[in-house]
Short mmCIF file of C-alpha atoms in Angstrom, two decimals:
data_model
loop_
_atom_site.label_atom_id
_atom_site.label_comp_id
_atom_site.label_asym_id
_atom_site.label_seq_id
_atom_site.Cartn_x
_atom_site.Cartn_y
_atom_site.Cartn_z
CA UNK A 791 15.02 39.79 94.43
CA UNK A 792 18.15 38.55 96.32
CA UNK A 793 18.29 35.01 97.62
CA UNK A 794 21.20 33.13 99.01
CA UNK A 795 21.07 29.18 99.36
CA UNK A 796 23.58 27.46 101.47
CA UNK A 797 26.55 29.66 100.38
CA UNK A 798 29.89 29.04 101.77
CA UNK A 799 33.30 30.98 101.29
CA UNK A 800 37.10 29.96 101.88
CA UNK A 801 40.24 31.69 101.21
CA UNK A 802 43.20 29.36 99.78
CA UNK A 803 46.30 30.99 100.51
CA UNK A 804 48.85 29.25 97.84
CA UNK A 805 51.77 31.02 98.92
CA UNK A 806 51.49 30.35 102.44
CA UNK A 807 51.49 26.31 102.45
CA UNK A 808 47.86 26.27 100.55
CA UNK A 809 46.19 27.04 104.05
CA UNK A 810 42.44 26.70 103.22
CA UNK A 811 40.62 29.54 105.64
CA UNK A 812 36.96 29.03 106.06
CA UNK A 813 35.38 32.18 106.55
CA UNK A 814 31.52 31.28 106.11
CA UNK A 815 29.31 28.25 105.71
CA UNK A 816 25.41 27.77 105.28
CA UNK A 817 24.45 31.37 104.41
CA UNK A 818 20.97 31.29 103.52
CA UNK A 819 18.99 34.69 103.34
CA UNK A 820 16.30 36.17 101.34
CA UNK A 821 15.36 39.71 100.29
CA UNK A 822 12.39 41.03 98.69
CA UNK A 823 11.54 43.98 96.44
CA UNK A 824 10.82 46.91 98.80
CA UNK A 825 12.38 45.26 101.94
CA UNK A 826 16.05 46.48 103.70
CA UNK A 827 17.73 43.71 105.27
CA UNK A 828 20.49 44.62 107.74
CA UNK A 829 23.39 42.65 108.25
CA UNK A 830 24.77 42.46 111.79
CA UNK A 831 27.56 41.13 113.75
CA UNK A 832 31.00 41.82 115.37
CA UNK A 833 33.66 43.38 113.03
CA UNK A 834 35.39 40.61 111.09
CA UNK A 835 32.24 38.46 111.15
CA UNK A 836 31.93 38.51 107.66
CA UNK A 837 29.33 41.26 106.81
CA UNK A 838 31.47 43.05 103.93
CA UNK A 839 32.52 39.53 102.77
CA UNK A 840 29.17 38.41 102.40
CA UNK A 841 28.17 41.74 100.32
CA UNK A 842 31.20 40.93 98.18
CA UNK A 843 30.08 37.50 97.63
CA UNK A 844 26.49 38.71 96.43
CA UNK A 845 28.30 41.31 94.05
CA UNK A 846 30.46 38.81 92.45
CA UNK A 847 33.43 40.56 93.86
CA UNK A 848 34.09 37.23 95.80
CA UNK A 849 33.74 33.76 94.46
CA UNK A 850 31.60 31.68 96.48
CA UNK A 851 32.94 28.15 97.10
CA UNK A 852 29.52 26.49 96.90
CA UNK A 853 25.74 27.35 97.01
CA UNK A 854 23.63 29.70 94.94
CA UNK A 855 23.81 33.71 95.02
CA UNK A 856 20.69 34.35 93.08
CA UNK A 857 20.02 38.12 92.17
CA UNK A 858 16.93 38.21 90.06
CA UNK A 859 17.11 35.18 87.69
CA UNK A 860 21.25 35.46 87.75
CA UNK A 861 23.12 32.99 89.74
CA UNK A 862 26.29 35.15 90.46
CA UNK A 863 28.21 32.12 92.09
CA UNK A 864 27.84 30.51 88.54
CA UNK A 865 27.45 33.22 85.98
CA UNK A 866 29.74 34.33 83.15
CA UNK A 867 31.74 37.62 83.82
CA UNK A 868 29.43 39.33 81.07
CA UNK A 869 26.24 38.23 83.02
CA UNK A 870 27.66 39.93 85.90
CA UNK A 871 28.69 42.90 84.14
CA UNK A 872 25.29 43.27 82.71
CA UNK A 873 23.87 42.54 86.26
CA UNK A 874 25.82 45.16 87.70
CA UNK A 875 24.89 47.43 85.08
CA UNK A 876 21.38 46.97 85.19
CA UNK A 877 20.11 45.64 88.21
CA UNK A 878 22.65 45.41 91.13
CA UNK A 879 24.31 48.60 92.55
CA UNK A 880 26.69 48.45 95.26
CA UNK A 881 27.98 51.78 97.68
CA UNK A 882 31.20 50.36 99.06
CA UNK A 883 33.15 52.20 101.58
CA UNK A 884 35.75 53.36 99.39
CA UNK A 885 35.52 55.51 95.90
CA UNK A 886 37.67 53.89 93.27
CA UNK A 887 37.51 56.37 90.05
CA UNK A 888 39.74 57.20 87.20
CA UNK A 889 41.80 59.98 88.03
CA UNK A 890 40.97 63.35 86.37
CA UNK A 891 37.27 62.54 85.88
CA UNK A 892 35.04 65.17 87.16
CA UNK A 893 32.59 64.33 90.22
CA UNK A 894 29.72 65.23 88.05
CA UNK A 895 30.75 62.56 85.30
CA UNK A 896 31.46 60.17 88.27
CA UNK A 897 28.22 60.16 89.32
CA UNK A 898 26.37 60.37 86.01
CA UNK A 899 28.57 57.29 84.79
CA UNK A 900 26.01 54.45 85.98
CA UNK A 901 22.90 56.40 84.06
CA UNK A 902 25.08 56.75 80.87
CA UNK A 903 25.93 53.01 81.14
CA UNK A 904 22.49 52.29 80.75
CA UNK A 905 21.93 54.77 77.62
CA UNK A 906 20.24 57.71 79.50
CA UNK A 907 21.19 60.86 77.42
CA UNK A 908 23.84 62.71 78.55
CA UNK A 909 22.13 65.99 79.87
CA UNK A 910 19.39 64.16 81.57
CA UNK A 911 22.13 62.12 83.42
CA UNK A 912 24.15 65.04 84.31
CA UNK A 913 21.06 67.07 85.48
CA UNK A 914 20.34 63.97 87.98
CA UNK A 915 23.72 63.68 89.02
CA UNK A 916 23.83 67.48 89.69
CA UNK A 917 20.81 67.27 91.84
CA UNK A 918 22.05 64.46 93.86
CA UNK A 919 25.23 66.11 94.59
CA UNK A 920 23.46 69.45 95.47
CA UNK A 921 21.23 67.41 97.96
CA UNK A 922 24.26 65.70 99.58
CA UNK A 923 25.84 69.20 99.98
CA UNK A 924 28.77 68.82 97.68
CA UNK A 925 29.59 72.43 96.60
CA UNK A 926 28.97 73.24 92.96
CA UNK A 927 32.64 74.42 92.65
CA UNK A 928 33.63 70.89 93.19
CA UNK A 929 31.59 69.37 90.69
CA UNK A 930 33.96 69.72 87.78
CA UNK A 931 37.06 68.47 89.96
CA UNK A 932 38.18 64.95 90.31
CA UNK A 933 37.00 63.48 93.69
CA UNK A 934 40.46 62.02 94.12
CA UNK A 935 41.42 65.28 95.40
CA UNK A 936 38.37 65.29 97.95
CA UNK A 937 38.24 64.86 101.59
CA UNK A 938 36.99 61.31 102.82
CA UNK A 939 33.52 62.60 103.85
CA UNK A 940 33.14 64.26 100.48
CA UNK A 941 34.59 60.95 98.77
CA UNK A 942 31.83 59.22 100.63
CA UNK A 943 28.97 61.31 99.68
CA UNK A 944 30.37 61.27 95.85
CA UNK A 945 30.02 57.33 95.97
CA UNK A 946 26.58 57.59 97.72
CA UNK A 947 25.18 59.76 94.78
CA UNK A 948 26.81 57.60 92.25
CA UNK A 949 25.10 54.68 93.88
CA UNK A 950 21.57 56.42 93.80
CA UNK A 951 22.12 57.98 90.38
CA UNK A 952 20.28 54.85 88.77
CA UNK A 953 17.26 53.41 90.28
CA UNK A 954 18.85 49.61 90.51
CA UNK A 955 16.30 46.88 91.48
CA UNK A 956 18.59 45.65 93.96
CA UNK A 957 21.20 47.56 96.32
CA UNK A 958 24.09 46.93 98.45
CA UNK A 959 25.10 49.64 101.14
CA UNK A 960 28.25 49.09 103.01
CA UNK A 961 28.13 51.90 106.00
CA UNK A 962 26.34 54.34 103.76
CA UNK A 963 25.94 56.85 106.82
CA UNK A 964 29.44 56.28 108.49
CA UNK A 965 30.83 59.58 109.43
CA UNK A 966 28.32 61.69 108.08
CA UNK A 967 26.86 64.53 109.83
CA UNK A 968 23.36 64.95 110.84
CA UNK A 969 22.12 66.60 107.79
CA UNK A 970 23.55 64.59 105.50
CA UNK A 971 23.06 61.23 107.14
CA UNK A 972 19.24 62.44 107.25
CA UNK A 973 19.43 63.11 103.33
CA UNK A 974 21.14 59.44 102.92
CA UNK A 975 18.26 57.76 104.98
CA UNK A 976 15.74 59.52 102.87
CA UNK A 977 17.36 58.23 99.71
CA UNK A 978 17.19 54.72 101.33
CA UNK A 979 13.65 54.95 102.01
CA UNK A 980 13.06 56.60 98.73
CA UNK A 981 14.33 53.26 97.07
CA UNK A 982 12.49 51.20 99.15
CA UNK A 983 9.39 52.74 98.22
CA UNK A 984 10.16 52.29 94.60
CA UNK A 985 10.63 48.67 95.06
CA UNK A 986 14.38 47.91 95.46
CA UNK A 987 15.65 44.93 97.64
CA UNK A 988 18.44 46.35 99.78
CA UNK A 989 20.88 45.02 102.14
CA UNK A 990 22.79 47.38 104.19
CA UNK A 991 25.76 47.45 106.97
CA UNK A 992 24.94 50.28 109.53
CA UNK A 993 26.91 50.55 112.41
CA UNK A 994 24.63 53.57 113.20
CA UNK A 995 22.23 52.09 115.33
CA UNK A 996 19.59 54.56 115.08
CA UNK A 997 19.90 54.43 111.18
CA UNK A 998 19.64 51.01 111.08
CA UNK A 999 16.19 50.73 112.98
CA UNK A 1000 15.23 53.48 111.04
CA UNK A 1001 15.37 51.87 107.36
CA UNK A 1002 15.90 48.06 108.13
CA UNK A 1003 12.65 45.91 108.20
CA UNK A 1004 14.69 42.72 109.23
CA UNK A 1005 18.29 41.86 110.58
CA UNK A 1006 20.39 38.99 109.81
CA UNK A 1007 23.28 38.06 112.10
CA UNK A 1008 26.20 37.03 110.08
CA UNK A 1009 28.25 35.64 113.19
CA UNK A 1010 25.70 32.79 112.68
CA UNK A 1011 27.35 31.82 109.46
CA UNK A 1012 30.94 31.60 111.04
CA UNK A 1013 32.59 28.16 110.47
CA UNK A 1014 33.51 27.66 114.39
CA UNK A 1015 29.58 27.82 115.28
CA UNK A 1016 28.80 25.71 112.28
CA UNK A 1017 31.13 23.04 113.45
CA UNK B 917 20.92 31.88 83.83
CA UNK B 918 20.73 35.58 82.65
CA UNK B 919 18.56 34.81 79.44
CA UNK B 920 18.01 38.59 78.67
CA UNK B 921 21.92 39.01 78.61
CA UNK B 922 22.39 35.97 76.32
CA UNK B 923 19.65 36.95 73.94
CA UNK B 924 20.83 40.46 73.37
CA UNK B 925 24.40 39.99 71.87
CA UNK B 926 24.32 36.07 71.09
CA UNK B 927 27.12 36.39 68.59
CA UNK B 928 30.71 36.88 70.42
CA UNK B 929 32.88 39.46 68.30
CA UNK B 930 35.84 37.22 68.54
CA UNK B 931 36.37 33.55 69.37
CA UNK B 932 39.64 32.45 69.87
CA UNK B 933 40.18 28.64 70.10
CA UNK B 934 43.14 26.74 71.08
CA UNK B 935 45.61 29.45 70.04
CA UNK B 936 49.14 27.99 70.36
CA UNK B 937 52.52 29.86 69.42
CA UNK B 938 55.81 27.91 69.43
CA UNK B 939 59.08 29.30 69.05
CA UNK B 940 61.18 26.15 68.39
CA UNK B 941 60.96 23.88 71.27
CA UNK B 942 59.71 26.95 73.79
CA UNK B 943 56.33 27.87 74.52
CA UNK B 944 54.96 31.34 73.16
CA UNK B 945 51.44 30.65 74.03
CA UNK B 946 49.77 27.21 74.37
CA UNK B 947 45.80 26.65 73.86
CA UNK B 948 44.40 29.79 74.58
CA UNK B 949 40.56 29.97 74.17
CA UNK B 950 38.00 32.62 75.16
CA UNK B 951 35.11 34.51 73.73
CA UNK B 952 34.86 38.45 73.68
CA UNK B 953 31.69 39.97 73.10
CA UNK B 954 30.67 43.26 71.62
CA UNK B 955 31.44 46.47 74.05
CA UNK B 956 33.70 44.12 76.36
CA UNK B 957 37.04 45.14 77.37
CA UNK B 958 39.37 42.35 78.40
CA UNK B 959 42.68 42.64 79.99
CA UNK B 960 45.68 40.16 80.01
CA UNK B 961 48.33 40.42 82.65
CA UNK B 962 51.38 38.68 83.41
CA UNK B 963 55.01 39.13 83.85
CA UNK B 964 57.39 39.84 81.05
CA UNK B 965 57.79 36.77 79.07
CA UNK B 966 54.57 35.20 80.15
CA UNK B 967 53.38 34.90 76.52
CA UNK B 968 51.03 38.02 76.79
CA UNK B 969 52.41 40.01 73.84
CA UNK B 970 53.01 36.70 71.79
CA UNK B 971 49.26 36.14 72.28
CA UNK B 972 48.26 39.49 71.19
CA UNK B 973 50.35 39.50 68.00
CA UNK B 974 49.03 36.00 67.18
CA UNK B 975 45.43 36.98 67.47
CA UNK B 976 46.15 40.36 65.45
CA UNK B 977 47.81 38.36 62.60
CA UNK B 978 51.04 39.83 63.12
CA UNK B 979 52.95 36.52 63.13
CA UNK B 980 51.62 33.05 62.31
CA UNK B 981 50.32 30.93 65.21
CA UNK B 982 51.26 27.18 65.00
CA UNK B 983 47.40 26.07 65.90
CA UNK B 984 44.41 27.29 66.81
CA UNK B 985 41.37 29.85 65.20
CA UNK B 986 40.69 33.64 65.65
CA UNK B 987 37.08 33.71 64.54
CA UNK B 988 36.19 37.24 64.12
CA UNK B 989 32.36 38.30 63.41
CA UNK B 990 32.76 40.38 60.13
CA UNK B 991 30.07 42.86 58.84
CA UNK B 992 29.74 41.17 55.59
CA UNK B 993 30.08 37.49 56.04
CA UNK B 994 29.59 36.75 59.94
CA UNK B 995 31.95 34.64 61.86
CA UNK B 996 35.14 34.08 59.93
CA UNK B 997 38.67 32.58 60.84
CA UNK B 998 41.06 35.32 60.34
CA UNK B 999 44.03 32.87 60.27
CA UNK B 1000 42.57 31.56 57.06
CA UNK B 1001 42.00 34.64 55.27
CA UNK B 1002 44.13 35.89 52.37
CA UNK B 1003 46.90 38.38 53.26
CA UNK B 1004 44.99 41.20 51.25
CA UNK B 1005 41.69 40.40 53.42
CA UNK B 1006 43.34 40.63 56.38
CA UNK B 1007 45.05 43.97 55.78
CA UNK B 1008 41.64 45.41 54.93
CA UNK B 1009 40.39 44.11 58.05
CA UNK B 1010 43.32 45.33 59.95
CA UNK B 1011 42.67 49.03 58.29
CA UNK B 1012 39.00 48.96 59.08
CA UNK B 1013 37.32 46.75 62.03
CA UNK B 1014 40.47 46.35 63.72
CA UNK B 1015 43.09 48.73 65.15
CA UNK B 1016 46.24 47.75 67.09
CA UNK B 1017 47.55 50.39 69.50
CA UNK B 1018 51.65 49.63 70.05
CA UNK B 1019 53.46 50.28 73.13
CA UNK B 1020 55.79 52.52 71.31
CA UNK B 1021 53.74 55.01 69.53
CA UNK B 1022 56.60 55.39 66.74
CA UNK B 1023 55.78 51.55 65.85
CA UNK B 1024 52.17 52.68 65.13
CA UNK B 1025 52.97 56.16 63.46
CA UNK B 1026 54.53 57.22 60.35
CA UNK B 1027 57.33 59.77 61.95
CA UNK B 1028 57.76 61.58 58.46
CA UNK B 1029 54.39 62.46 57.92
CA UNK B 1030 52.36 64.93 59.74
CA UNK B 1031 49.94 64.47 62.48
CA UNK B 1032 47.03 65.25 60.18
CA UNK B 1033 48.48 62.97 57.47
CA UNK B 1034 48.69 60.31 59.87
CA UNK B 1035 45.22 60.00 60.84
CA UNK B 1036 44.09 60.97 57.16
CA UNK B 1037 46.22 58.17 55.94
CA UNK B 1038 44.04 55.46 57.44
CA UNK B 1039 40.78 57.29 56.05
CA UNK B 1040 42.39 57.27 52.70
CA UNK B 1041 43.15 53.67 52.99
CA UNK B 1042 39.47 52.73 53.28
CA UNK B 1043 38.55 55.06 50.43
CA UNK B 1044 38.43 58.51 51.66
CA UNK B 1045 39.49 60.89 48.73
CA UNK B 1046 37.95 64.34 49.60
CA UNK B 1047 40.88 66.33 50.96
CA UNK B 1048 38.93 68.87 52.73
CA UNK B 1049 36.72 66.10 54.42
CA UNK B 1050 39.77 64.05 55.43
CA UNK B 1051 41.31 67.03 56.81
CA UNK B 1052 38.25 68.01 58.73
CA UNK B 1053 38.15 64.58 60.37
CA UNK B 1054 41.46 64.66 61.23
CA UNK B 1055 41.33 68.00 63.20
CA UNK B 1056 38.10 66.60 64.82
CA UNK B 1057 40.07 63.46 66.01
CA UNK B 1058 43.15 65.67 67.17
CA UNK B 1059 40.57 67.42 69.45
CA UNK B 1060 39.02 64.38 70.70
CA UNK B 1061 42.41 63.04 72.03
CA UNK B 1062 43.25 66.56 72.93
CA UNK B 1063 45.73 67.66 70.74
CA UNK B 1064 45.45 71.39 69.44
CA UNK B 1065 44.70 71.43 65.92
CA UNK B 1066 46.98 74.08 65.42
CA UNK B 1067 49.61 71.17 65.49
CA UNK B 1068 47.85 69.28 62.72
CA UNK B 1069 50.95 69.95 60.12
CA UNK B 1070 53.61 69.14 62.75
CA UNK B 1071 55.30 66.06 62.63
CA UNK B 1072 54.90 63.30 65.52
CA UNK B 1073 58.60 63.59 66.07
CA UNK B 1074 58.00 67.02 67.47
CA UNK B 1075 55.35 65.97 70.00
CA UNK B 1076 55.75 64.50 73.56
CA UNK B 1077 55.39 60.73 74.32
CA UNK B 1078 52.17 61.02 75.71
CA UNK B 1079 50.93 63.43 72.66
CA UNK B 1080 52.39 60.68 70.17
CA UNK B 1081 50.59 57.98 72.17
CA UNK B 1082 47.16 60.09 71.74
CA UNK B 1083 47.86 60.62 68.00
CA UNK B 1084 48.31 56.80 67.51
CA UNK B 1085 45.05 56.43 69.11
CA UNK B 1086 43.50 58.85 66.92
CA UNK B 1087 45.02 57.20 63.81
CA UNK B 1088 43.73 53.94 64.99
CA UNK B 1089 40.18 54.76 65.99
CA UNK B 1090 39.33 57.17 63.23
CA UNK B 1091 37.97 54.61 60.82
CA UNK B 1092 35.52 53.45 63.73
CA UNK B 1093 37.04 50.11 64.35
CA UNK B 1094 34.93 47.46 66.50
CA UNK B 1095 37.95 45.71 68.09
CA UNK B 1096 41.15 47.53 69.26
CA UNK B 1097 44.19 45.36 70.26
CA UNK B 1098 46.46 47.28 72.70
CA UNK B 1099 49.98 46.52 73.79
CA UNK B 1100 51.00 48.21 76.99
CA UNK B 1101 49.29 51.50 75.95
CA UNK B 1102 50.13 53.36 79.03
CA UNK B 1103 53.56 52.00 79.36
CA UNK B 1104 56.43 54.38 79.67
CA UNK B 1105 54.49 57.43 80.22
CA UNK B 1106 54.38 59.70 83.30
CA UNK B 1107 51.67 58.63 85.56
CA UNK B 1108 49.81 62.04 85.31
CA UNK B 1109 50.08 61.43 81.31
CA UNK B 1110 48.61 57.82 82.02
CA UNK B 1111 45.68 58.95 83.85
CA UNK B 1112 44.71 61.15 81.08
CA UNK B 1113 44.97 58.53 78.80
CA UNK B 1114 43.07 56.03 80.56
CA UNK B 1115 40.24 58.48 80.91
CA UNK B 1116 40.48 59.21 77.43
CA UNK B 1117 40.28 55.41 76.48
CA UNK B 1118 37.51 54.69 78.87
CA UNK B 1119 35.33 57.45 77.20
CA UNK B 1120 36.10 56.45 73.60
CA UNK B 1121 35.26 52.61 74.64
CA UNK B 1122 32.14 53.56 75.92
CA UNK B 1123 30.98 56.40 73.33
CA UNK B 1124 31.84 53.97 70.21
CA UNK B 1125 30.76 50.67 71.68
CA UNK B 1126 34.29 49.26 71.24
CA UNK B 1127 35.65 46.00 72.23
CA UNK B 1128 38.99 45.86 73.28
CA UNK B 1129 42.08 43.51 74.14
CA UNK B 1130 44.67 45.29 76.38
CA UNK B 1131 48.07 43.85 77.45
CA UNK B 1132 49.86 45.03 80.42
CA UNK B 1133 51.42 44.34 83.38
CA UNK B 1134 49.81 47.06 85.24
CA UNK B 1135 47.22 45.87 87.54
CA UNK B 1136 45.72 49.37 88.30
CA UNK B 1137 45.35 49.96 84.50
CA UNK B 1138 43.17 46.85 83.88
CA UNK B 1139 41.23 47.51 87.01
CA UNK B 1140 40.18 50.83 85.74
CA UNK B 1141 39.89 49.57 82.18
CA UNK B 1142 39.00 46.18 81.88
CA UNK B 1143 35.61 44.11 82.39
CA UNK B 1144 37.42 40.74 82.18
CA UNK B 1145 40.95 39.41 83.13
CA UNK B 1146 43.19 36.73 81.85
CA UNK B 1147 46.28 36.14 83.67
CA UNK B 1148 49.16 34.18 81.88
CA UNK B 1149 52.38 32.61 83.18
CA UNK B 1150 54.91 30.76 80.98
CA UNK B 1151 52.50 30.89 78.16
CA UNK B 1152 49.57 29.39 79.79
CA UNK B 1153 46.17 31.35 80.98
CA UNK B 1154 46.25 30.32 84.59
CA UNK B 1155 43.01 32.12 85.54
CA UNK B 1156 40.58 34.14 84.14
CA UNK B 1157 37.38 36.30 85.09
CA UNK B 1158 35.72 39.43 86.15
CA UNK B 1159 38.49 41.98 86.76
CA UNK B 1160 37.71 42.74 90.13
CA UNK B 1161 37.01 39.42 91.12
CA UNK B 1162 40.39 38.08 90.01
CA UNK B 1163 42.39 40.97 91.77
CA UNK B 1164 40.29 40.69 94.93
CA UNK B 1165 40.04 37.05 95.31
CA UNK B 1166 42.42 35.32 93.13
CA UNK B 1167 42.11 31.51 93.15
CA UNK B 1168 45.46 30.67 91.22
CA UNK B 1169 48.64 30.67 93.39
CA UNK B 1170 50.56 32.92 90.66
CA UNK B 1171 47.81 35.39 90.65
CA UNK B 1172 47.93 35.69 94.38
CA UNK B 1173 51.55 36.15 94.05
CA UNK B 1174 51.00 38.79 91.39
CA UNK B 1175 48.45 40.61 93.43
CA UNK B 1176 50.26 40.96 96.85
CA UNK B 1177 53.50 42.03 95.16
CA UNK B 1178 51.98 45.27 94.04
CA UNK B 1179 53.34 48.22 96.10
CA UNK B 1180 50.39 50.17 97.63
CA UNK B 1181 50.77 54.10 97.01
#
C-alpha cells in the first residue's frame, strides 16, 4: 500500500547563501495492507520528515513515494488532494483548524469530504468524541479554545472518522492518560484489522510494541551514515 | 499516475495559457499558465505590486490582457476562450457562472439599493421575474451569510464592514456560479470577523462545489482556504504547488523569504 524507493530529501536555504542541507538518503520501505510499521530513531533523525514526505507536505528530491498507485513525489496537486481525501490520512502532532468551527464538525469533515450524508458523519464524529472522552458540552465549541490534550484527541478522532486505507500517525499516544491511550491503541488495532496500512511514530515503547508489526530505524537514512 | 482521479473530471474548468498584461514597458503579469479543476480552490500570494491583482482582473475580463488565453468550460458550448467572447457574452458569464468578490464591498455592491435588492438584482439579471420568489431567495441567502432577515430592506451603507462583505458574497453566489474570483476577501476586516468569513467561505465552497481563485497577501488565509498556491513576484509566477507543501517546504528563494517573514502569533 505504501512503498518508498530510494527517496532522498534535502533543503536548500536560498537566503543563507544557498546552503544545501541533505537530510535523508536512500530511503526504502514498504508497508502492506493491515500492517503497522513503527519509525524509530533519535529525536531529529527525521521520523516526522519522512512522514511529511509520504503525505506530500515535503517535496522529495528524488526517488518514488508510492501510496496506492499514486507517486506522491511526482503527482499533480489535485492528485495529492484526492489521495488525501480518499486514501491517505495523517494525524499530526498539532491540530490546525479554521477558527469558529465546532469540534464535532472538525471531526466530521473528512467524512463530509467523501460525500457521507451530514447526519451519518455527525453520528460517527459524536461516537468518536465520546469514545475519546471529550465532554459533550465541548462538541459545539471550536477546538482552538481546548487544552493541548483535548486538541490532540480531537485530532485523533478526525484522523479515524473516515476509514482511510493508509494512515500516518505522528505520536498519537503522546501525553494521553491510560484510558485514552488504550482507546487510541484500540482504534489503531481496529484500523489494522480492516486492512489499513499504517506508519506510526511512538515514543511510548509499550504502545509501539503492542501495535507495530515491524520497525524501521530512520537514522540509517541519514546522509552521514550513507557517506 | 492516479488514473482514477484523471478520469473523474477530465476537463479543467479554467485553463489559463500564457496570460500577459503589460503597462507600457512595465510588466503587470507575464506568461501565467495553469489549469483549475472543478471544486479546486487556488490561492495567489505575493507582495503588493507583484501582479496578483492584475492577473485576477485580466482573467476575470476586467481589463484586456496583451497576450494569452482564458479558456472556460461553459455549460452550453464546452471550453471557450473568454477573451474572444463578445462583450454581452462575457457580461452574461459574469452574471451567471462567474462571480467576483471585491476587496472593498462597496465596489461590488450597490450602496443605494437595499440588501435584498442587491441580492435580487443578480437574480433578475438572469431572468428572475417573480417578486415573491426573488425576495424569498434573498432572505434565504441573507440567512446563509448570517445576516438577519430583518435587515433585508436596509441599505448596505448602514452595515458594518464584515456584514457588507458577507452581503457581497451572498449577491455573488445567489445565481449558483461555478467559478468565483476573490480579491483580498478578508482584507481590512477584524480578525474575529475574518475567521467568521473564512468559515463561511469554506462551507459554501464545499456545499456548492465551487472553484475559486483567491488573491491575498495573507498566508494564513490561503493555508485554510486554498488547495493549491501560486506565488508571484514582479509579475511572474515563481512557484506553485500544493498549498501546505509550498508553505512548509518552499523551493524558491522568494517564497522562503515570504514564509519566514510571517510573524508567529
